[in-house]
């Protein structure tokens, strides 16, 4: 074997805890309670209006609630992730890829695509209407488990603009 780990003789290597990659944890969990998340998380400065469960974009070293009405300015698309924790004022943990359980979500069928919503920071089951000129369209993930209100977050790198 190469690298810092010697797994010789271990036919079934397992990890018993979460990984911590320089302050950006990769949580390994299959059983999620309300508010729990599992995946790749980054720490960052958040705008005071951001709440847990809000989709966020990144502008000027700060995460803001996403806003599909404008592709310029604070809160503009693209969405980078979803706020999953606010350990202290002005500081947040953003899930950029992974699972998030939020019992206040009303999800479509398991497997259905989710979009950045027309209300700031919100998730939508459908893209904006075609008559909403100038609005952005971005897929942010999909409904992982409708019955348990779990979404898979993986914002698309592509943002389309309605003409």
XYZ file of N, CA, C and O in Angstrom:
652
model
N 0.822 -1.199 0.000
C 0.000 0.000 0.000
C 0.865 1.262 0.000
O 1.965 1.257 0.510
N 0.331 2.313 -0.563
C 1.036 3.584 -0.561
C 0.244 4.601 0.236
O -0.949 4.432 0.468
N 0.881 5.670 0.645
C 0.195 6.712 1.391
C 0.386 6.548 2.884
O 1.134 5.684 3.347
N -0.320 7.351 3.667
C -0.105 7.349 5.115
C -0.785 6.207 5.862
O -0.605 6.066 7.062
N -1.565 5.379 5.170
C -2.307 4.315 5.840
C -1.767 2.963 5.416
O -1.554 2.710 4.243
N -1.587 2.094 6.374
C -1.177 0.730 6.070
C -2.376 -0.175 6.317
O -2.742 -0.453 7.459
N -3.014 -0.599 5.235
C -4.199 -1.447 5.340
C -3.890 -2.894 4.979
O -4.792 -3.675 4.714
N -2.592 -3.260 4.961
C -2.237 -4.630 4.605
C -2.835 -5.587 5.632
O -2.803 -5.332 6.838
N -3.414 -6.647 5.149
C -4.026 -7.635 6.018
C -5.451 -7.300 6.426
O -6.107 -8.087 7.086
N -5.941 -6.128 6.044
C -7.316 -5.734 6.385
C -8.172 -5.922 5.134
O -8.127 -5.120 4.212
N -8.948 -6.996 5.103
C -9.740 -7.299 3.908
C -11.022 -6.481 3.823
O -11.672 -6.438 2.788
N -11.399 -5.817 4.916
C -12.625 -5.017 4.933
C -12.396 -3.750 5.766
O -12.926 -3.619 6.868
N -11.609 -2.796 5.234
C -11.341 -1.594 6.030
C -12.603 -0.738 6.174
O -13.351 -0.541 5.236
N -12.856 -0.287 7.401
C -14.007 0.579 7.661
C -13.558 1.780 8.473
O -12.546 1.729 9.176
N -14.317 2.835 8.368
C -14.054 4.053 9.119
C -15.107 4.143 10.214
O -16.304 4.075 9.936
N -14.681 4.311 11.448
C -15.635 4.284 12.550
C -16.136 5.663 12.957
O -17.034 5.770 13.766
N -15.567 6.733 12.432
C -15.978 8.082 12.785
C -16.019 8.966 11.550
O -15.683 8.531 10.455
N -16.416 10.234 11.769
C -16.427 11.210 10.695
C -15.001 11.608 10.339
O -14.093 11.531 11.162
N -14.834 12.041 9.102
C -13.553 12.581 8.666
C -13.524 14.072 8.956
O -14.537 14.746 8.848
N -12.366 14.585 9.289
C -12.213 16.032 9.432
C -11.065 16.441 8.528
O -9.919 16.126 8.798
N -11.394 17.119 7.448
C -10.392 17.513 6.474
C -10.107 18.996 6.627
O -10.694 19.827 5.942
N -9.242 19.313 7.573
C -8.836 20.694 7.827
C -10.023 21.598 8.121
O -10.153 22.675 7.554
N -10.909 21.153 8.990
C -12.041 21.991 9.397
C -13.247 21.886 8.492
O -14.269 22.500 8.737
N -13.164 21.131 7.413
C -14.282 20.933 6.491
C -14.679 19.463 6.547
O -14.156 18.646 5.801
N -15.580 19.116 7.472
C -15.871 17.706 7.705
C -16.625 17.042 6.551
O -17.399 17.669 5.858
N -16.339 15.780 6.376
C -17.122 14.916 5.499
C -17.797 13.935 6.445
O -17.148 13.043 6.983
N -19.069 14.165 6.708
C -19.783 13.351 7.679
C -20.283 12.076 7.027
O -20.828 12.103 5.928
N -20.115 10.978 7.714
C -20.515 9.682 7.186
C -21.662 9.150 8.023
O -21.458 8.605 9.090
N -22.883 9.353 7.533
C -24.048 8.946 8.299
C -25.138 8.472 7.356
O -25.362 9.065 6.311
N -25.819 7.421 7.740
C -26.923 6.916 6.937
C -28.266 7.188 7.596
O -29.284 7.240 6.931
N -28.286 7.336 8.912
C -29.535 7.549 9.643
C -29.630 9.010 10.041
O -28.888 9.466 10.905
N -30.534 9.741 9.414
C -30.642 11.173 9.650
C -31.905 11.506 10.431
O -32.995 11.081 10.066
N -31.754 12.271 11.496
C -32.878 12.840 12.218
C -33.144 14.225 11.655
O -32.327 14.771 10.905
N -34.253 14.831 12.040
C -34.569 16.166 11.546
C -33.406 17.127 11.823
O -32.904 17.199 12.937
N -32.969 17.832 10.785
C -31.867 18.781 10.901
C -30.492 18.178 10.683
O -29.502 18.903 10.584
N -30.404 16.853 10.596
C -29.113 16.197 10.370
C -28.716 16.271 8.906
O -29.567 16.393 8.018
N -27.430 16.158 8.661
C -26.896 16.175 7.305
C -25.720 15.209 7.218
O -25.127 14.836 8.232
N -25.401 14.809 6.018
C -24.304 13.895 5.765
C -23.701 14.268 4.422
O -24.400 14.289 3.418
N -22.426 14.598 4.405
C -21.800 14.958 3.143
C -20.639 15.908 3.308
O -19.998 15.960 4.355
N -20.378 16.679 2.272
C -19.259 17.606 2.243
C -19.740 18.978 2.700
O -20.669 19.537 2.126
N -19.097 19.497 3.736
C -19.513 20.745 4.367
C -18.345 21.729 4.369
O -17.203 21.341 4.618
N -18.647 22.999 4.085
C -17.648 24.057 4.209
C -18.121 25.053 5.266
O -19.318 25.260 5.447
N -17.175 25.629 5.966
C -17.473 26.664 6.953
C -17.308 28.014 6.283
O -16.426 28.188 5.447
N -18.132 28.992 6.654
C -17.993 30.303 6.057
C -18.772 31.376 6.775
O -19.556 31.101 7.688
N -18.554 32.597 6.330
C -19.280 33.745 6.848
C -20.629 33.793 6.157
O -20.716 33.648 4.937
N -21.700 33.994 6.942
C -23.039 34.051 6.365
C -23.680 35.403 6.669
O -23.426 36.011 7.703
N -24.524 35.826 5.745
C -25.321 37.030 5.933
C -26.290 36.805 7.096
O -26.745 35.678 7.326
N -26.625 37.867 7.816
C -27.495 37.760 8.997
C -28.892 37.243 8.680
O -29.587 36.748 9.569
N -29.319 37.323 7.421
C -30.672 36.874 7.062
C -30.741 35.380 6.755
O -31.826 34.834 6.600
N -29.605 34.704 6.661
C -29.572 33.276 6.321
C -30.015 32.444 7.518
O -29.588 32.669 8.645
N -30.875 31.458 7.244
C -31.349 30.518 8.262
C -30.990 29.099 7.844
O -30.701 28.836 6.675
N -31.050 28.194 8.783
C -30.829 26.783 8.465
C -31.890 26.348 7.461
O -33.068 26.647 7.614
N -31.451 25.661 6.417
C -32.350 25.205 5.364
C -32.410 26.139 4.166
O -33.020 25.799 3.161
N -31.768 27.312 4.248
C -31.754 28.237 3.106
C -30.692 27.831 2.100
O -29.564 27.481 2.469
N -31.057 27.914 0.822
C -30.071 27.781 -0.242
C -29.235 29.051 -0.246
O -29.760 30.144 -0.053
N -27.926 28.903 -0.455
C -27.049 30.069 -0.413
C -26.164 30.153 -1.648
O -25.792 29.156 -2.242
N -25.862 31.401 -2.017
C -24.873 31.689 -3.044
C -23.723 32.407 -2.356
O -23.822 32.770 -1.178
N -22.646 32.611 -3.076
C -21.446 33.184 -2.481
C -21.083 34.459 -3.202
O -20.929 34.475 -4.416
N -20.974 35.538 -2.454
C -20.664 36.843 -3.042
C -19.851 37.642 -2.043
O -20.270 37.815 -0.895
N -18.700 38.133 -2.465
C -17.893 38.996 -1.617
C -17.477 38.370 -0.304
O -17.573 39.001 0.734
N -17.040 37.117 -0.297
C -16.583 36.391 0.887
C -17.701 36.042 1.867
O -17.438 35.688 3.013
N -18.959 36.175 1.444
C -20.092 35.905 2.332
C -21.144 35.070 1.611
O -21.419 35.291 0.439
N -21.727 34.119 2.347
C -22.851 33.362 1.816
C -24.131 34.158 2.051
O -24.374 34.650 3.149
N -24.950 34.301 1.001
C -26.223 35.020 1.048
C -27.338 34.070 0.625
O -27.100 33.109 -0.102
N -28.588 34.378 1.018
C -29.729 33.619 0.497
C -29.718 33.727 -1.020
O -29.488 34.801 -1.572
N -29.992 32.616 -1.683
C -30.025 32.632 -3.143
C -31.219 33.441 -3.639
O -32.245 33.541 -2.970
N -31.063 34.023 -4.819
C -32.106 34.862 -5.403
C -32.141 34.625 -6.907
O -31.226 35.024 -7.612
N -33.191 33.952 -7.389
C -33.250 33.619 -8.817
C -33.737 34.781 -9.670
O -33.707 34.712 -10.889
N -34.172 35.880 -9.022
C -34.674 37.018 -9.785
C -33.556 37.843 -10.393
O -33.791 38.661 -11.265
N -32.351 37.651 -9.913
C -31.234 38.455 -10.398
C -30.008 37.578 -10.548
O -29.728 36.750 -9.699
N -29.293 37.773 -11.610
C -28.043 37.042 -11.794
C -26.859 37.946 -11.468
O -25.725 37.654 -11.800
N -27.112 39.073 -10.799
C -26.056 39.986 -10.376
C -26.377 40.501 -8.977
O -27.527 40.693 -8.624
N -25.356 40.703 -8.161
C -25.552 41.254 -6.826
C -25.613 40.185 -5.761
O -25.486 38.997 -6.027
N -25.782 40.612 -4.497
C -25.829 39.683 -3.376
C -26.949 38.668 -3.568
O -28.069 39.018 -3.903
N -26.615 37.416 -3.313
C -27.611 36.365 -3.410
C -27.844 35.877 -4.825
O -28.743 35.087 -5.066
N -27.032 36.352 -5.770
C -27.235 35.910 -7.144
C -26.903 34.431 -7.283
O -26.207 33.859 -6.458
N -27.446 33.827 -8.318
C -27.100 32.446 -8.597
C -25.660 32.422 -9.107
O -25.190 33.414 -9.627
N -24.939 31.364 -8.997
C -25.425 30.029 -8.689
C -25.493 29.742 -7.191
O -24.764 30.320 -6.400
N -26.382 28.804 -6.863
C -26.449 28.266 -5.509
C -25.208 27.389 -5.321
O -24.844 26.618 -6.199
N -24.570 27.540 -4.162
C -23.405 26.711 -3.846
C -23.741 25.594 -2.882
O -23.025 24.609 -2.801
N -24.816 25.758 -2.108
C -25.177 24.737 -1.147
C -26.347 25.186 -0.292
O -27.056 26.131 -0.625
N -26.529 24.494 0.824
C -27.629 24.772 1.732
C -27.058 24.932 3.142
O -26.181 24.166 3.564
N -27.538 25.935 3.860
C -27.071 26.183 5.227
C -27.642 25.084 6.139
O -28.856 24.898 6.200
N -26.753 24.381 6.838
C -27.188 23.281 7.698
C -26.892 23.516 9.174
O -27.388 22.781 10.026
N -26.102 24.548 9.464
C -25.772 24.811 10.857
C -25.303 26.254 10.995
O -24.604 26.770 10.121
N -25.695 26.897 12.104
C -25.217 28.245 12.429
C -24.673 28.184 13.851
O -25.388 28.406 14.825
N -23.368 27.847 13.984
C -22.803 27.690 15.319
C -22.659 28.998 16.095
O -22.678 28.991 17.314
N -22.518 30.109 15.386
C -22.441 31.418 16.038
C -22.851 32.487 15.037
O -22.850 32.251 13.829
N -23.211 33.663 15.522
C -23.661 34.754 14.649
C -22.616 35.047 13.580
O -21.434 35.203 13.881
N -23.072 35.071 12.331
C -22.189 35.387 11.213
C -21.371 34.230 10.702
O -20.604 34.367 9.760
N -21.526 33.063 11.302
C -20.760 31.891 10.909
C -21.719 30.757 10.573
O -22.679 30.526 11.303
N -21.459 30.071 9.460
C -22.351 28.990 9.080
C -21.630 27.809 8.475
O -20.483 27.913 8.044
N -22.331 26.673 8.482
C -21.838 25.470 7.813
C -22.742 25.233 6.616
O -23.963 25.191 6.757
N -22.120 25.091 5.457
C -22.835 24.948 4.199
C -22.585 23.558 3.632
O -21.429 23.178 3.390
N -23.665 22.798 3.437
C -23.584 21.490 2.793
C -23.509 21.720 1.292
O -24.449 22.251 0.698
N -22.381 21.380 0.681
C -22.216 21.598 -0.757
C -22.530 20.345 -1.568
O -22.792 20.434 -2.774
N -22.512 19.199 -0.904
C -22.939 17.958 -1.552
C -23.242 16.934 -0.479
O -22.411 16.684 0.391
N -24.442 16.368 -0.535
C -24.792 15.329 0.414
C -26.268 15.319 0.755
O -27.088 15.913 0.049
N -26.603 14.655 1.845
C -27.984 14.476 2.271
C -28.330 15.431 3.404
O -27.506 15.694 4.278
N -29.561 15.938 3.389
C -30.055 16.833 4.435
C -31.501 16.491 4.720
O -32.308 16.367 3.807
N -31.805 16.320 6.002
C -33.185 16.034 6.402
C -33.779 17.266 7.064
O -33.210 17.823 7.992
N -34.937 17.669 6.558
C -35.624 18.837 7.103
C -37.117 18.529 7.061
O -37.733 18.526 5.997
N -37.707 18.294 8.235
C -39.113 17.896 8.300
C -40.080 18.992 7.879
O -41.267 18.733 7.712
N -39.602 20.212 7.704
C -40.494 21.284 7.249
C -40.607 21.331 5.724
O -41.403 22.090 5.183
N -39.818 20.498 5.033
C -39.905 20.454 3.572
C -41.125 19.653 3.126
O -41.496 18.673 3.761
N -41.696 20.091 2.043
C -42.760 19.329 1.397
C -42.184 18.862 0.066
O -42.123 19.619 -0.893
N -41.742 17.616 0.046
C -40.997 17.115 -1.116
C -41.882 16.421 -2.133
O -42.883 15.797 -1.781
N -41.461 16.498 -3.399
C -42.138 15.706 -4.427
C -41.700 14.242 -4.293
O -40.947 13.898 -3.374
N -42.106 13.420 -5.203
C -41.780 11.994 -5.174
C -40.271 11.778 -5.123
O -39.493 12.570 -5.669
N -39.865 10.716 -4.461
C -38.454 10.346 -4.409
C -37.902 10.278 -5.827
O -38.505 9.682 -6.708
N -36.771 10.931 -6.050
C -36.126 10.956 -7.355
C -36.435 12.188 -8.178
O -35.744 12.475 -9.152
N -37.461 12.965 -7.799
C -37.802 14.172 -8.559
C -36.759 15.260 -8.334
O -36.214 15.412 -7.241
N -36.521 16.045 -9.374
C -35.532 17.115 -9.357
C -36.024 18.299 -8.530
O -37.219 18.616 -8.527
N -35.101 18.947 -7.820
C -35.404 20.145 -7.034
C -34.636 21.332 -7.618
O -33.531 21.176 -8.132
N -35.231 22.524 -7.515
C -34.678 23.740 -8.111
C -34.523 24.824 -7.053
O -35.175 24.793 -6.013
N -33.686 25.816 -7.362
C -33.661 27.031 -6.557
C -35.023 27.687 -6.742
O -35.498 27.847 -7.861
N -35.675 28.058 -5.635
C -37.036 28.585 -5.688
C -37.098 30.078 -5.951
O -36.097 30.797 -5.874
N -38.311 30.564 -6.243
C -38.497 31.979 -6.552
C -38.465 32.851 -5.299
O -38.286 34.050 -5.391
N -38.642 32.269 -4.112
C -38.463 33.008 -2.864
C -37.013 32.846 -2.423
O -36.453 31.748 -2.499
N -36.422 33.916 -1.945
C -35.006 33.886 -1.570
C -34.686 32.712 -0.653
O -35.335 32.502 0.358
N -33.666 31.950 -1.051
C -33.172 30.862 -0.229
C -34.005 29.603 -0.232
O -33.636 28.624 0.400
N -35.121 29.598 -0.930
C -36.046 28.472 -0.853
C -35.836 27.442 -1.960
O -35.340 27.748 -3.033
N -36.269 26.220 -1.665
C -36.233 25.102 -2.608
C -37.587 25.015 -3.276
O -38.616 25.250 -2.647
N -37.586 24.656 -4.561
C -38.833 24.515 -5.303
C -38.888 23.157 -5.986
O -37.862 22.597 -6.365
N -40.115 22.661 -6.143
C -40.324 21.401 -6.857
C -40.362 21.592 -8.363
O -40.416 20.622 -9.110
N -40.376 22.852 -8.806
C -40.459 23.119 -10.246
C -39.629 24.355 -10.590
O -39.411 25.224 -9.749
N -39.189 24.454 -11.842
C -38.421 25.632 -12.261
C -39.345 26.839 -12.374
O -40.572 26.691 -12.378
N -38.785 28.054 -12.474
C -39.626 29.236 -12.666
C -40.437 29.124 -13.952
O -40.051 28.412 -14.883
N -41.565 29.823 -14.010
C -42.387 29.837 -15.217
C -41.621 30.476 -16.365
O -40.798 31.372 -16.158
N -41.928 30.051 -17.568
C -41.229 30.559 -18.746
C -41.499 32.039 -18.995
O -40.782 32.682 -19.743
N -42.528 32.613 -18.348
C -42.824 34.032 -18.534
C -42.075 34.917 -17.535
O -42.260 36.131 -17.521
N -41.216 34.346 -16.689
C -40.462 35.127 -15.706
C -39.114 35.533 -16.293
O -38.055 35.052 -15.900
N -39.178 36.466 -17.232
C -38.001 36.920 -17.964
C -36.906 37.415 -17.018
O -37.170 38.165 -16.080
N -35.691 36.976 -17.274
C -34.542 37.390 -16.483
C -34.255 36.499 -15.286
O -33.191 36.595 -14.692
N -35.204 35.635 -14.915
C -34.986 34.754 -13.775
C -33.992 33.660 -14.142
O -33.879 33.261 -15.299
N -33.292 33.158 -13.134
C -32.365 32.063 -13.349
C -33.005 30.730 -13.013
O -33.922 30.647 -12.196
N -32.514 29.680 -13.656
C -32.980 28.315 -13.407
C -31.755 27.483 -13.042
O -30.792 27.431 -13.800
N -31.807 26.872 -11.866
C -30.701 26.027 -11.429
C -31.234 24.817 -10.683
O -32.021 24.953 -9.744
N -30.794 23.632 -11.095
C -31.100 22.394 -10.370
C -30.182 22.363 -9.152
O -28.978 22.631 -9.256
N -30.748 22.063 -7.980
C -29.926 22.022 -6.765
C -29.818 20.618 -6.171
O -29.101 20.415 -5.200
N -30.515 19.657 -6.749
C -30.461 18.291 -6.256
C -31.744 17.559 -6.567
O -32.430 17.881 -7.540
N -32.085 16.600 -5.722
C -33.330 15.863 -5.933
C -33.860 15.311 -4.615
O -33.164 15.289 -3.608
N -35.102 14.909 -4.653
C -35.767 14.317 -3.500
C -35.195 12.913 -3.297
O -35.390 12.033 -4.122
N -34.479 12.715 -2.205
C -33.819 11.437 -1.926
C -34.792 10.445 -1.296
O -34.819 9.275 -1.649
N -35.573 10.934 -0.333
C -36.504 10.075 0.401
C -37.696 10.938 0.821
O -37.655 11.611 1.847
N -38.746 10.917 0.018
C -39.905 11.776 0.262
C -40.523 11.516 1.631
O -40.861 12.444 2.357
N -40.674 10.261 2.015
C -41.363 9.933 3.265
C -40.608 10.435 4.501
O -41.215 10.679 5.539
N -39.296 10.606 4.407
C -38.505 11.079 5.543
C -37.969 12.497 5.345
O -37.127 12.948 6.131
N -38.435 13.185 4.296
C -38.039 14.580 4.039
C -36.531 14.756 3.894
O -35.943 15.679 4.457
N -35.905 13.865 3.135
C -34.463 13.944 2.910
C -34.216 14.337 1.463
O -34.783 13.745 0.540
N -33.358 15.346 1.293
C -32.968 15.763 -0.057
C -31.495 15.450 -0.271
O -30.713 15.375 0.681
N -31.150 15.220 -1.533
C -29.748 15.100 -1.926
C -29.366 16.429 -2.552
O -29.964 16.852 -3.542
N -28.405 17.098 -1.949
C -27.963 18.411 -2.404
C -26.711 18.242 -3.256
O -25.716 17.664 -2.806
N -26.785 18.700 -4.483
C -25.620 18.768 -5.378
C -25.955 19.801 -6.448
O -26.382 19.458 -7.547
N -25.780 21.089 -6.105
C -26.142 22.132 -7.067
C -25.408 21.985 -8.391
O -24.205 21.734 -8.428
N -26.165 22.141 -9.468
C -25.598 22.081 -10.807
C -24.671 23.263 -11.030
O -24.891 24.353 -10.500
N -23.642 23.067 -11.823
C -22.748 24.168 -12.192
C -23.369 25.042 -13.269
O -22.852 26.117 -13.564
N -24.454 24.599 -13.864
C -25.099 25.337 -14.951
C -26.290 26.139 -14.429
O -27.112 25.627 -13.691
N -26.341 27.393 -14.839
C -27.474 28.256 -14.537
C -28.009 28.785 -15.863
O -27.263 29.325 -16.664
N -29.299 28.581 -16.095
C -29.929 29.068 -17.310
C -30.710 30.334 -16.988
O -31.219 30.487 -15.882
N -30.822 31.214 -17.952
C -31.576 32.451 -17.764
C -32.779 32.445 -18.682
O -32.663 32.146 -19.866
N -33.945 32.764 -18.127
C -35.175 32.835 -18.923
C -35.176 34.143 -19.688
O -35.039 35.220 -19.092
N -35.312 34.059 -20.996
C -35.332 35.275 -21.833
C -36.726 35.805 -21.993
O -37.706 35.175 -21.888
